[in-house]
Amino acid sequence: MSHRILNTSKPTLPPAPPPPPQLIHQTTPPKLGRRAAAAAVAVTIAASPALLGAVSPSARAQEASACIDGLPVTAKAFLDVSIGGEPAGRITVGLFGDAAPAGAARFLSLATGVGYRRKEFVKVVPGYVQHAGVVSYPVIPAVTDRLAAEMDAVRARCGGGGAMNAAGAVSIVVRDPSLPPPKPKLVARGGRLEIQEEQAGVVPNGTEFVIATRDSPELDASALVVGRVVAGMDVVGRIAAVATVKDNTGSAYFKVAKLIGDKRAVVAERGFNRPYTKILVTNCGILDLEQQ
C-alpha cells in the first residue's frame, strides 16, 4: 500500500520584483522679468529684520538724539520740582537759542518771575510729561504762528520730524491735535444773524511745555523743541512714575461723543492721564552756562 507524503512546509514564493525607479522631475524656475525680480527683492528686504535696522524706531530715536545733542546750548534754566509736597530735585534745561530763538526766549521769559513758578505738571503719559504752562496768558496768533513756523524749521533741520523723538527733549506745545475742528454757530449781533466759528476746548497759548521720556513721535506735529535736559532726568523719571487717571479714549461712548463734537468729551479728555498727586514747580530761574 502506497502512502502519499504531504508537504506541510510553507511554499516558497518567488521574490517580488524591485519597485520601479522613481522619476525625479527637475523643474526649471521660470525666468522673472525686471519688474517681477525687483518686486521679489523688495519682498525679501521687507522680510529681513537685519536689513531694516537702519530705519527701525530705535535708529530714528538715535538720529533724533544725535541732532538734539548737536544743537548748541546758548542758555540754561532750572526747574525745582516737588511731588506730593516733597522736594523731588532739580531739572536743568539747556536752551537752543540759535536753532529756536523765539521758543527759547519764550521759555526763558516764563522761567523767570512768576511764569512757571507754582504751576503744575498736568499730564503723565508713556513717552512724555506735560506742564500746564500759564493759563492766564492770552492766545496771541502772531506769537503762536511764529512758534509754529519755527517748529517746522527745527524739524527740517533735524531730518524732517525726528527732533522730538529723543528722551530729554524739552518742547513748547504749539498745537493741540486732539482738539476737534471749529464748528459754525449762528449768533445774533447788532440785530443781524452772523455765522461764527466756535472752538471746543482750549487752544494752546504757547506756554505749556513737555519733556520727552522716550521716543515720542506724537509730539512731532504739536510741539516746538526749545532745549534738552542737561541734568535731572532722574527727576523726570520720578514724575513719569506718578499714578494717573485712566485714559478712556478707547471707549465707544467717548469716541461717539468726540465724533459729534460734544464739549463734555473734550473736557473729559483733558482729565485723562492727570496725576493723582500734585507735581509742582516750586522755583525756577536762569543759570550760568557753567552751572548745572
mmCIF file with all atom_site columns, C-alpha atoms in Angstrom, residues 9 32 67 117 122 133 174 181 199 230 242 268 271:
data_model
loop_
_atom_site.group_PDB
_atom_site.id
_atom_site.type_symbol
_atom_site.label_atom_id
_atom_site.label_alt_id
_atom_site.label_comp_id
_atom_site.label_asym_id
_atom_site.label_entity_id
_atom_site.label_seq_id
_atom_site.pdbx_PDB_ins_code
_atom_site.Cartn_x
_atom_site.Cartn_y
_atom_site.Cartn_z
_atom_site.occupancy
_atom_site.B_iso_or_equiv
_atom_site.pdbx_formal_charge
_atom_site.auth_seq_id
_atom_site.auth_comp_id
_atom_site.auth_asym_id
_atom_site.auth_atom_id
_atom_site.pdbx_PDB_model_num
ATOM 1  C CA . SER A 1 9   ? 6.086   23.372  4.935   1.00 0.00 ? 9   SER A CA 1
ATOM 2  C CA . LEU A 1 32  ? 11.452  86.685  -13.983 1.00 0.00 ? 32  LEU A CA 1
ATOM 3  C CA . CYS A 1 67  ? 20.512  116.009 16.243  1.00 0.00 ? 67  CYS A CA 1
ATOM 4  C CA . ARG A 1 117 ? 6.621   129.015 39.405  1.00 0.00 ? 117 ARG A CA 1
ATOM 5  C CA . VAL A 1 122 ? -0.930  118.112 34.480  1.00 0.00 ? 122 VAL A CA 1
ATOM 6  C CA . GLY A 1 133 ? 2.049   126.426 31.497  1.00 0.00 ? 133 GLY A CA 1
ATOM 7  C CA . VAL A 1 174 ? 2.137   124.943 19.837  1.00 0.00 ? 174 VAL A CA 1
ATOM 8  C CA . PRO A 1 181 ? -12.186 121.434 14.241  1.00 0.00 ? 181 PRO A CA 1
ATOM 9  C CA . GLN A 1 199 ? -13.838 126.122 19.129  1.00 0.00 ? 199 GLN A CA 1
ATOM 10 C CA . VAL A 1 230 ? 21.208  118.504 30.666  1.00 0.00 ? 230 VAL A CA 1
ATOM 11 C CA . VAL A 1 242 ? 3.316   109.019 39.433  1.00 0.00 ? 242 VAL A CA 1
ATOM 12 C CA . ALA A 1 268 ? -13.094 114.611 29.885  1.00 0.00 ? 268 ALA A CA 1
ATOM 13 C CA . GLY A 1 271 ? -8.614  114.903 32.567  1.00 0.00 ? 271 GLY A CA 1
#
